[in-house]
Coordinates of C-alpha atoms in Angstrom, one line a residue:
M132 CA -17.3 -22.5 7.7
K133 CA -14.8 -24.8 6.0
K134 CA -15.2 -28.5 6.6
I135 CA -12.1 -30.6 7.2
L136 CA -12.1 -34.4 7.1
V137 CA -9.3 -36.3 9.0
T138 CA -8.7 -39.9 8.2
Y139 CA -7.2 -40.7 11.6
N140 CA -7.9 -39.9 15.3
M141 CA -4.5 -39.4 17.0
F142 CA -2.4 -36.7 18.5
Q143 CA -5.3 -34.4 19.3
E144 CA -3.0 -31.9 20.9
G145 CA -1.8 -30.9 17.5
F146 CA -5.2 -30.1 16.2
E147 CA -6.4 -27.5 18.7
E148 CA -6.1 -24.5 16.4
L149 CA -7.7 -26.3 13.5
K150 CA -10.7 -27.3 15.7
Q151 CA -11.1 -23.7 16.8
R152 CA -11.3 -22.4 13.2
Y153 CA -13.2 -25.0 11.3
E154 CA -15.6 -27.9 11.4
V155 CA -13.3 -30.9 11.8
T156 CA -14.4 -34.5 11.5
F157 CA -12.4 -37.3 13.0
P158 CA -13.2 -41.0 13.4
S159 CA -15.4 -41.4 16.4
D160 CA -13.3 -44.3 17.7
E161 CA -9.7 -43.2 18.7
N162 CA -8.5 -46.8 18.2
R163 CA -9.1 -46.9 14.4
D164 CA -8.9 -44.8 11.3
F165 CA -11.7 -44.2 8.7
S166 CA -11.7 -46.8 6.1
Y167 CA -11.3 -46.0 2.4
E168 CA -15.0 -46.8 1.8
E169 CA -16.1 -44.4 4.6
I170 CA -14.0 -41.6 3.3
L171 CA -15.4 -42.2 -0.2
K172 CA -18.9 -41.6 1.2
L173 CA -18.0 -38.6 3.3
I174 CA -15.6 -36.7 1.0
P175 CA -18.1 -34.9 -1.3
K176 CA -19.1 -32.5 1.6
Y177 CA -15.5 -31.5 2.6
D178 CA -13.1 -28.8 1.6
A179 CA -9.9 -30.4 2.8
L180 CA -8.8 -33.9 3.6
C181 CA -6.0 -34.7 6.1
S182 CA -4.6 -38.1 5.2
M183 CA -2.2 -40.5 7.0
F184 CA 0.8 -41.6 5.0
D185 CA -0.6 -45.0 4.2
F186 CA -4.1 -43.9 3.2
P187 CA -4.6 -44.1 -0.6
I188 CA -5.7 -40.9 -2.3
N189 CA -6.4 -42.2 -5.8
K190 CA -8.4 -40.9 -8.9
K191 CA -11.6 -42.5 -7.7
L192 CA -11.5 -40.7 -4.3
I193 CA -10.3 -37.4 -5.8
D194 CA -13.2 -37.5 -8.3
Q195 CA -15.6 -37.9 -5.3
G196 CA -14.2 -34.7 -3.7
L197 CA -16.7 -32.4 -5.3
K198 CA -15.6 -29.5 -3.0
L199 CA -12.1 -30.7 -2.2
R200 CA -9.4 -28.1 -2.6
L201 CA -6.6 -29.5 -0.4
V202 CA -5.1 -32.8 0.7
A203 CA -2.8 -32.3 3.7
N204 CA -0.7 -35.5 4.1
Y205 CA 0.6 -36.5 7.5
A206 CA 4.1 -37.5 6.3
A207 CA 7.1 -36.2 4.3
G208 CA 6.5 -38.8 1.6
Y209 CA 3.4 -38.6 -0.6
D210 CA 3.5 -41.8 -2.7
N211 CA 0.1 -42.6 -1.3
I212 CA -1.4 -39.7 -3.3
D213 CA -1.9 -39.3 -7.0
V214 CA -0.4 -35.9 -7.0
K215 CA -0.5 -35.3 -10.7
Y216 CA -4.2 -36.1 -10.9
A217 CA -4.9 -33.9 -7.9
E218 CA -3.1 -31.0 -9.5
K219 CA -5.1 -31.6 -12.7
K220 CA -8.3 -31.3 -10.7
G221 CA -7.1 -28.1 -9.1
I222 CA -6.4 -29.7 -5.7
T223 CA -3.3 -28.7 -3.7
V224 CA -1.3 -31.4 -1.9
T225 CA 0.9 -30.6 1.1
N226 CA 3.3 -32.7 3.3
T227 CA 5.2 -32.3 6.5
P228 CA 8.9 -32.6 5.7
D229 CA 10.4 -30.4 8.3
T230 CA 9.0 -32.3 11.3
V231 CA 10.3 -35.7 10.2
T232 CA 13.9 -34.6 9.4
E233 CA 15.7 -34.9 12.7
P234 CA 14.0 -38.0 14.1
T235 CA 14.5 -39.9 10.9
A236 CA 18.1 -38.9 10.6
N237 CA 18.6 -40.0 14.2
L238 CA 17.2 -43.4 13.4
A239 CA 19.3 -43.8 10.3
L240 CA 22.4 -43.2 12.4
C241 CA 21.1 -45.6 15.0
L242 CA 20.7 -48.4 12.4
L243 CA 24.2 -47.6 11.0
L244 CA 25.9 -47.8 14.4
D245 CA 23.8 -50.8 15.5
T246 CA 24.5 -52.9 12.4
A247 CA 28.2 -51.9 12.3
R248 CA 28.8 -52.7 16.0
R249 CA 26.4 -55.7 16.2
V250 CA 24.6 -54.1 19.1
S251 CA 21.2 -55.9 18.6
E252 CA 22.9 -59.2 17.7
C253 CA 25.0 -59.1 20.9
D254 CA 22.0 -58.1 23.0
R255 CA 20.0 -61.1 21.6
N256 CA 22.8 -63.5 22.2
L257 CA 23.6 -62.2 25.7
R258 CA 20.0 -62.6 26.7
R259 CA 19.7 -66.0 25.2
L260 CA 23.0 -67.5 26.3
G261 CA 23.8 -65.5 29.4
R262 CA 27.1 -66.7 30.9
D263 CA 27.4 -69.3 28.2
M264 CA 28.0 -66.6 25.6
N265 CA 31.6 -66.4 24.3
I266 CA 32.8 -62.9 25.0
G267 CA 36.5 -63.3 24.2
V268 CA 38.5 -60.5 22.8
L269 CA 38.3 -61.9 19.3
K270 CA 34.6 -62.6 19.4
N271 CA 31.7 -60.3 18.5
L272 CA 34.0 -58.0 16.4
G273 CA 32.2 -55.2 14.7
M274 CA 33.1 -52.7 12.0
P275 CA 34.6 -49.2 12.6
V276 CA 32.6 -46.1 11.7
S277 CA 35.1 -43.3 12.1
K278 CA 37.2 -42.6 9.0
K279 CA 34.9 -44.8 6.9
T280 CA 32.8 -43.5 4.0
L281 CA 29.1 -42.9 4.1
G282 CA 27.3 -42.7 0.8
I283 CA 24.0 -40.9 0.9
I284 CA 21.5 -41.4 -1.9
G285 CA 19.2 -38.4 -1.8
M286 CA 20.7 -35.3 -0.3
G287 CA 17.5 -33.6 0.8
R288 CA 16.5 -32.5 4.3
I289 CA 17.0 -35.9 5.9
G290 CA 20.1 -36.7 3.8
K291 CA 21.7 -33.4 5.0
A292 CA 20.7 -34.1 8.6
L293 CA 22.3 -37.5 8.4
C294 CA 25.4 -36.0 6.9
R295 CA 25.9 -33.7 9.8
R296 CA 25.6 -36.6 12.2
A297 CA 28.0 -38.8 10.2
R298 CA 30.6 -36.0 10.1
A299 CA 30.3 -35.7 13.9
C300 CA 31.2 -39.4 14.1
G301 CA 34.3 -38.8 12.0
M302 CA 33.0 -40.2 8.8
E303 CA 33.7 -39.1 5.2
V304 CA 30.6 -38.4 3.3
I305 CA 29.8 -38.7 -0.4
Y306 CA 26.4 -38.2 -1.9
H307 CA 24.4 -38.7 -5.0
N308 CA 21.4 -36.5 -5.8
R309 CA 19.2 -35.8 -8.8
H310 CA 20.6 -32.2 -8.6
R311 CA 24.1 -31.6 -7.4
L312 CA 24.3 -29.2 -4.4
D313 CA 26.2 -25.9 -5.1
A314 CA 29.8 -25.6 -4.0
S315 CA 29.0 -23.6 -0.9
E316 CA 26.5 -26.3 0.4
E317 CA 29.0 -29.0 -0.3
T318 CA 31.6 -27.1 1.7
H319 CA 29.1 -26.4 4.5
Y320 CA 28.1 -30.1 4.9
G321 CA 31.6 -31.5 4.2
A322 CA 30.2 -33.8 1.5
M323 CA 31.5 -34.6 -2.0
Y324 CA 29.3 -35.4 -5.0
A325 CA 29.7 -38.8 -6.7
T326 CA 28.0 -40.5 -9.5
F327 CA 25.7 -43.3 -8.5
D328 CA 28.2 -46.0 -9.6
E329 CA 31.0 -44.2 -7.9
L330 CA 29.1 -44.0 -4.6
L331 CA 28.2 -47.7 -4.6
A332 CA 31.8 -48.6 -5.3
Q333 CA 33.4 -46.3 -2.7
A334 CA 31.0 -46.3 0.2
D335 CA 31.4 -48.4 3.3
F336 CA 27.9 -47.5 4.3
V337 CA 25.1 -46.7 1.8
S338 CA 22.0 -44.8 3.2
V339 CA 18.9 -44.5 1.0
N340 CA 17.2 -41.2 1.7
A341 CA 15.3 -40.5 -1.6
P342 CA 11.6 -40.2 -2.1
H343 CA 9.8 -43.1 -3.8
T344 CA 9.1 -42.3 -7.4
P345 CA 9.0 -44.4 -10.6
E346 CA 12.6 -43.3 -11.2
T347 CA 13.8 -44.4 -7.7
H348 CA 11.8 -47.7 -7.5
H349 CA 14.4 -50.4 -6.9
I350 CA 17.2 -48.0 -7.2
I351 CA 19.0 -50.6 -5.1
D352 CA 18.6 -53.7 -7.2
E353 CA 20.7 -56.7 -7.9
H354 CA 23.1 -54.8 -10.1
A355 CA 23.5 -52.0 -7.5
L356 CA 24.2 -54.5 -4.8
R357 CA 26.9 -56.2 -6.8
Q358 CA 28.6 -52.8 -7.2
M359 CA 28.9 -52.4 -3.4
K360 CA 31.8 -53.5 -1.3
S361 CA 31.5 -56.9 0.2
T362 CA 32.1 -55.2 3.6
A363 CA 29.4 -52.5 3.0
I364 CA 26.2 -52.0 5.0
L365 CA 23.0 -50.8 3.5
I366 CA 20.6 -48.5 5.5
N367 CA 17.1 -47.7 4.4
T368 CA 14.8 -45.3 6.4
A369 CA 13.1 -43.9 3.3
R370 CA 10.6 -46.2 1.5
G371 CA 10.7 -49.9 1.2
P372 CA 10.3 -50.2 -2.6
L373 CA 13.5 -48.2 -3.1
V374 CA 15.3 -51.5 -2.4
D375 CA 14.6 -54.8 -4.3
E376 CA 14.1 -56.9 -1.1
K377 CA 14.5 -60.2 -2.9
A378 CA 17.8 -59.1 -4.4
L379 CA 18.9 -57.8 -1.0
I380 CA 18.2 -61.2 0.6
K381 CA 20.3 -62.9 -2.0
A382 CA 23.1 -60.5 -1.6
L383 CA 23.2 -61.0 2.1
Q384 CA 22.9 -64.8 1.8
K385 CA 25.9 -64.8 -0.6
N386 CA 27.9 -62.4 1.5
E387 CA 28.0 -59.9 -1.4
I388 CA 27.4 -57.2 1.2
H389 CA 28.1 -57.3 5.0
G390 CA 24.7 -56.3 6.5
A391 CA 21.7 -54.0 6.4
G392 CA 19.7 -51.8 8.7
L393 CA 16.1 -51.4 7.6
D394 CA 13.2 -49.4 9.0
V395 CA 11.0 -49.9 5.9
F396 CA 10.2 -52.9 3.7
E397 CA 9.1 -53.5 0.2
F398 CA 6.1 -55.7 0.7
G399 CA 4.2 -53.7 3.4
D400 CA 4.8 -53.2 7.1
Y401 CA 6.7 -56.4 7.7
P402 CA 10.1 -57.7 6.4
S403 CA 10.4 -60.9 4.4
D404 CA 10.9 -64.0 6.6
E405 CA 14.4 -64.5 5.4
L406 CA 15.5 -61.1 6.8
L407 CA 14.1 -62.0 10.3
K408 CA 16.5 -64.9 10.5
M409 CA 19.7 -62.9 9.6
E410 CA 21.9 -61.9 12.5
N411 CA 23.6 -59.2 10.3
V412 CA 20.4 -57.3 9.7
V413 CA 18.8 -54.8 12.1
L414 CA 15.1 -54.3 11.7
T415 CA 12.7 -51.6 13.1
P416 CA 9.0 -51.4 12.3
H417 CA 8.9 -48.0 10.4
I418 CA 9.7 -45.9 13.5
G419 CA 11.5 -43.1 11.9
T420 CA 9.2 -40.5 13.4
Q421 CA 7.9 -42.6 16.3
T422 CA 8.4 -40.2 19.2
T423 CA 5.4 -38.5 20.9
Y424 CA 6.9 -35.1 20.3
S425 CA 7.5 -35.7 16.6
R426 CA 4.0 -37.1 16.0
I427 CA 2.4 -34.1 17.7
E428 CA 4.6 -31.7 15.7
M429 CA 3.6 -33.5 12.5
A430 CA -0.1 -33.0 13.4
R431 CA 0.6 -29.3 14.0
A432 CA 2.3 -29.1 10.6
V433 CA -0.7 -30.6 8.9
C434 CA -2.9 -28.0 10.6
N435 CA -0.6 -25.2 9.6
N436 CA -0.8 -26.4 6.0
V437 CA -4.6 -26.4 6.2
I438 CA -4.9 -23.0 7.9
G439 CA -2.2 -21.4 5.7
F440 CA -3.9 -22.6 2.6
F441 CA -7.3 -21.2 3.4
E442 CA -6.2 -18.1 5.4
N443 CA -2.9 -17.3 3.6
D444 CA -1.5 -16.3 7.0
R445 CA 1.5 -18.7 7.2
P446 CA 3.7 -20.6 4.8
I447 CA 2.7 -24.1 3.6
T448 CA 4.7 -27.0 2.4
R449 CA 3.2 -27.6 -1.0
V450 CA 4.1 -30.7 -3.0
L451 CA 4.9 -29.9 -6.6
Q452 CA 4.9 -32.6 -9.2
S453 CA 8.1 -32.3 -11.2

């Protein structure tokens, strides 16, 4: 019987089929994950490893996986895994892109609307000031969304899902992608291709939806921020290091851009202190897929990847190193 090691102990509803088929090991305490050191000791006996998106799968751990044939990541992103080295060792890596698409696109639109219309800012001030808050007709003015241009960097699943939502809000959409969509897809989504520089210069809202790779690290840096409109709003629901956070803080402080909506941060799970003090920045703690339904569906997707890999009875979402 195949032995499956899972680094986390959550969303058990999604693991029922896996537990019926294989010997599956979870952390005994549902309130914590296995540590890296614990996995390092356990991994030699296991055929597959199910990893959380923040668990490092590096060369040292891969070398310890004497029987390891599969790493099934619980995430769409996989920058926690040395995919190239895994492939070199004959280990397949999978992810869960389909299940994260809709909730992440929903959050990106939420951050866009919230920042533009100053929803969180007004909520904070109304709670703090109550009847002392100035709510005159010329106060608390936000930015329009309809007939404005959204620039999407990374037109993959989430980028396309966000495009549909933006078009429903009456926005124009331009996009930049490593590979341009074909004409029929552009027509279907109502999006026009732009070079990176053109997108930054034309967009009223810039949403980063690309994976984190060496090529996309700090894709939004000081130079990119200077190319954006002074009235532009930056949205990031992808990966924190896509944006140079220190450069973003400076741009916001100097009013080089209007605001930002951020679900991810460059230096870990928490934003820089300067961002916490800015009224024109909306912050959420990496909640792109944080709904109970989405999390259980992600667990099922992990299980389908494991079962499909070993049984070849269903498709799997294999990560291919380009």
